[in-house]
Short mmCIF file of C-alpha atoms in Angstrom, two decimals:
data_model
loop_
_atom_site.label_atom_id
_atom_site.label_comp_id
_atom_site.label_asym_id
_atom_site.label_seq_id
_atom_site.Cartn_x
_atom_site.Cartn_y
_atom_site.Cartn_z
CA MET A 114 -122.42 -85.81 -103.55
CA THR A 115 -120.39 -82.89 -104.13
CA ASP A 116 -116.94 -84.23 -103.81
CA LEU A 117 -117.38 -88.20 -102.72
CA LYS A 118 -117.33 -90.30 -105.10
CA SER A 119 -119.51 -93.16 -104.53
CA LEU A 120 -117.79 -96.80 -104.21
CA GLN A 121 -121.37 -98.66 -104.66
CA ASN A 122 -120.81 -101.05 -106.77
CA HIS A 123 -117.22 -101.52 -106.17
CA PHE A 124 -114.62 -103.98 -104.57
CA LEU A 125 -112.96 -103.46 -101.73
CA ILE A 126 -109.93 -105.09 -101.51
CA ALA A 127 -108.49 -105.63 -98.16
CA MET A 128 -104.72 -104.90 -98.04
CA PRO A 129 -102.07 -107.40 -96.72
CA SER A 130 -101.10 -104.97 -93.56
CA LEU A 131 -104.93 -105.57 -92.34
CA GLU A 132 -104.84 -107.31 -89.48
CA ASP A 133 -108.24 -106.78 -88.66
CA PRO A 134 -109.13 -110.93 -88.16
CA TYR A 135 -112.03 -110.47 -89.87
CA PHE A 136 -111.44 -108.20 -92.63
CA SER A 137 -107.74 -109.77 -93.95
CA ARG A 138 -107.52 -110.26 -96.70
CA SER A 139 -111.09 -109.87 -97.23
CA LEU A 140 -113.34 -108.52 -100.65
CA THR A 141 -116.52 -106.61 -99.68
CA TYR A 142 -119.00 -106.04 -102.53
CA ILE A 143 -120.01 -101.90 -101.63
CA CYS A 144 -124.33 -102.01 -102.04
CA GLU A 145 -124.33 -98.46 -101.15
CA HIS A 146 -122.05 -95.15 -100.51
CA ASN A 147 -123.27 -92.21 -100.17
CA GLU A 148 -122.03 -88.74 -97.51
CA GLU A 149 -123.72 -91.01 -94.46
CA GLY A 150 -121.50 -93.32 -94.71
CA ALA A 151 -120.76 -97.08 -96.43
CA MET A 152 -122.68 -100.26 -96.08
CA GLY A 153 -121.14 -103.98 -97.94
CA ILE A 154 -120.88 -107.83 -97.95
CA VAL A 155 -117.83 -109.29 -97.19
CA ILE A 156 -118.42 -112.30 -99.98
CA ASN A 157 -114.86 -114.49 -99.43
CA GLN A 158 -115.67 -115.60 -95.74
CA PRO A 159 -117.16 -118.70 -95.51
CA SER A 160 -120.01 -119.04 -92.46
CA THR A 161 -120.55 -122.03 -90.45
CA MET A 162 -123.64 -122.83 -91.65
CA ASN A 163 -124.65 -124.35 -96.08
CA VAL A 164 -127.56 -123.56 -97.52
CA LYS A 165 -130.09 -126.22 -96.04
CA GLN A 166 -128.83 -125.75 -92.35
CA LEU A 167 -129.62 -121.67 -93.23
CA LEU A 168 -133.32 -123.05 -94.80
CA GLU A 169 -133.83 -125.48 -92.45
CA GLN A 170 -133.71 -122.82 -89.55
CA THR A 171 -136.34 -120.52 -91.90
CA ASP A 172 -138.60 -122.89 -92.53
CA LYS A 173 -138.51 -126.73 -91.80
CA ASP A 174 -141.33 -128.03 -94.45
CA LEU A 175 -138.81 -126.37 -97.43
CA THR A 176 -137.00 -129.14 -99.55
CA VAL A 177 -133.73 -127.50 -100.71
CA SER A 178 -132.76 -129.62 -103.83
CA ASP A 179 -129.29 -131.09 -104.16
CA ASP A 180 -127.14 -128.21 -106.04
CA LYS A 181 -128.08 -125.65 -103.72
CA ALA A 182 -128.16 -127.84 -99.77
CA GLU A 183 -124.25 -127.24 -99.75
CA GLN A 184 -123.81 -123.84 -101.01
CA ILE A 185 -122.07 -122.04 -98.27
CA VAL A 186 -123.51 -119.28 -96.68
CA LEU A 187 -121.46 -116.44 -95.97
CA ALA A 188 -120.04 -114.42 -93.35
CA GLY A 189 -121.12 -110.85 -94.60
CA GLY A 190 -119.92 -108.96 -92.10
CA PRO A 191 -119.68 -108.11 -88.33
CA VAL A 192 -122.93 -106.16 -88.28
CA SER A 193 -126.51 -107.94 -87.53
CA GLN A 194 -124.96 -111.60 -88.29
CA GLU A 195 -128.73 -112.39 -87.63
CA ARG A 196 -129.67 -110.60 -90.83
CA GLY A 197 -129.25 -112.37 -94.27
CA PHE A 198 -128.65 -110.32 -97.54
CA VAL A 199 -129.00 -112.42 -100.87
CA LEU A 200 -126.71 -110.41 -103.79
CA HIS A 201 -127.84 -112.34 -106.63
CA SER A 202 -128.43 -111.56 -111.05
CA THR A 203 -131.20 -110.00 -111.58
CA GLN A 204 -133.94 -112.05 -113.49
CA GLN A 205 -136.39 -110.78 -111.52
CA GLY A 206 -136.99 -109.61 -108.22
CA TRP A 207 -138.78 -110.44 -104.44
CA GLY A 208 -140.46 -108.68 -101.83
CA SER A 209 -137.25 -106.39 -100.67
CA SER A 210 -134.82 -106.14 -103.56
CA LEU A 211 -133.25 -103.11 -104.75
CA SER A 212 -130.81 -102.90 -108.00
CA LEU A 213 -127.18 -101.83 -107.04
CA ALA A 214 -126.08 -101.87 -110.78
CA PRO A 215 -127.54 -103.44 -113.68
CA GLY A 216 -126.79 -107.26 -113.42
CA ILE A 217 -126.94 -106.97 -109.26
CA MET A 218 -129.34 -106.67 -106.77
CA VAL A 219 -129.34 -107.63 -102.96
CA THR A 220 -132.69 -108.82 -101.48
CA THR A 221 -133.44 -109.05 -97.57
CA SER A 222 -136.98 -110.76 -97.58
CA ARG A 223 -137.36 -114.46 -97.11
CA ASP A 224 -139.42 -115.06 -100.59
CA ILE A 225 -135.95 -115.36 -102.12
CA LEU A 226 -134.53 -117.94 -99.88
CA THR A 227 -137.69 -120.21 -100.52
CA ALA A 228 -136.96 -119.84 -104.45
CA ILE A 229 -133.46 -120.55 -104.36
CA GLY A 230 -134.33 -123.75 -102.07
CA ASN A 231 -137.03 -125.12 -104.54
CA ASP A 232 -134.36 -123.69 -107.56
CA THR A 233 -136.70 -121.25 -109.34
CA GLY A 234 -134.49 -118.67 -107.58
CA PRO A 235 -131.55 -116.52 -109.48
CA ASP A 236 -129.27 -117.80 -111.86
CA GLU A 237 -126.62 -116.68 -109.65
CA ALA A 238 -126.39 -115.98 -105.83
CA LEU A 239 -125.12 -115.33 -102.97
CA ILE A 240 -126.35 -116.09 -99.66
CA ALA A 241 -124.61 -113.72 -96.25
CA LEU A 242 -125.55 -113.09 -93.16
CA GLY A 243 -124.14 -109.92 -91.77
CA TYR A 244 -123.17 -106.77 -93.07
CA ALA A 245 -119.94 -104.33 -92.96
CA GLY A 246 -120.65 -100.87 -92.57
CA TRP A 247 -118.51 -97.66 -92.12
CA THR A 248 -120.58 -94.09 -90.47
CA ALA A 249 -119.92 -90.92 -92.28
CA GLY A 250 -116.32 -90.86 -93.33
CA GLN A 251 -114.81 -93.66 -91.69
CA LEU A 252 -114.24 -95.54 -95.21
CA GLU A 253 -112.53 -92.57 -96.90
CA GLN A 254 -109.62 -92.38 -93.30
CA GLU A 255 -109.41 -96.01 -93.79
CA MET A 256 -108.71 -95.94 -97.57
CA GLN A 257 -106.38 -92.60 -96.20
CA ASP A 258 -104.88 -95.18 -93.92
CA ASN A 259 -104.08 -97.60 -96.84
CA ALA A 260 -106.13 -100.05 -95.11
CA TRP A 261 -108.23 -100.89 -98.58
CA LEU A 262 -107.70 -100.36 -102.28
CA THR A 263 -110.48 -100.44 -104.97
CA ILE A 264 -111.89 -101.73 -107.97
CA GLU A 265 -114.91 -101.77 -110.21
CA ALA A 266 -116.69 -105.57 -109.06
CA ASP A 267 -116.67 -107.74 -111.57
CA GLU A 268 -119.69 -110.25 -111.75
CA GLU A 269 -117.21 -112.84 -112.94
CA ILE A 270 -115.24 -112.20 -109.83
CA LEU A 271 -119.02 -112.06 -108.16
CA PHE A 272 -120.89 -114.68 -108.67
CA ASN A 273 -118.30 -117.54 -109.99
CA THR A 274 -114.37 -117.47 -108.78
CA PRO A 275 -114.72 -119.76 -106.01
CA ILE A 276 -114.74 -118.07 -102.44
CA HIS A 277 -111.17 -119.19 -101.21
CA LYS A 278 -109.89 -117.29 -104.50
CA LYS A 279 -112.37 -114.86 -105.02
CA TRP A 280 -109.66 -112.20 -102.69
CA GLN A 281 -106.27 -112.73 -105.46
CA ALA A 282 -108.99 -112.34 -108.20
CA ALA A 283 -109.83 -108.97 -107.33
CA VAL A 284 -106.11 -108.37 -106.83
CA ASN A 285 -105.23 -109.91 -109.95
CA LYS A 286 -107.14 -107.62 -112.33
CA LEU A 287 -105.41 -104.69 -110.44
CA GLY A 288 -102.72 -105.71 -112.37
CA ILE A 289 -100.55 -105.21 -109.50
CA ASP A 290 -98.32 -107.61 -107.14
CA VAL A 291 -99.87 -106.31 -103.84
CA TRP A 292 -97.19 -108.47 -102.22
CA GLN A 293 -94.97 -105.16 -102.59
CA LEU A 294 -96.86 -102.72 -101.52
CA ALA A 295 -95.21 -100.81 -98.60
CA PRO A 296 -97.89 -100.39 -95.29
CA GLY A 297 -97.46 -96.54 -95.56
CA ALA A 298 -97.43 -96.51 -99.78
CA GLY A 299 -98.57 -92.86 -101.24
CA HIS A 300 -97.57 -91.20 -97.76
CA ALA A 301 -94.91 -88.80 -97.49
#
């Protein structure tokens, strides 16, 4: 990349002024960002489904452990909502795993769902349906328009912070009161 700084392994924090119903107060983990665009997974928007319901749709014979059954499946973004993505810690890779950062992988193959259901999957995992995508230059323009703030991803927020507290936890890491920022901040 020439003058484009990759935001891979960063969080996009939606500014309070971002009114898009899907992204309002969202926190998105950026999986890929290059000259061709960006791809991320919203990590704080619950879907209407839990892990047990998802696994019943993919493998009716699979028994789901009680501690995983009620885990919420995330609404990862408005693109390809029928596709599943698992952000997870990196004890091992599965059929279709890609390392995103030390300690973090994304997997799109069904074998990881079976492992999660059987309690043989990664120690930490978020399951999402769909993703957020930006074409070349689109994310950069949205950032110039003050729709997003960025911060390096934090595994504690990613995997261990409750869904409804992730956005605020990321904002707190910035060390500012985001509610006091004007929508046009930084523009003279």
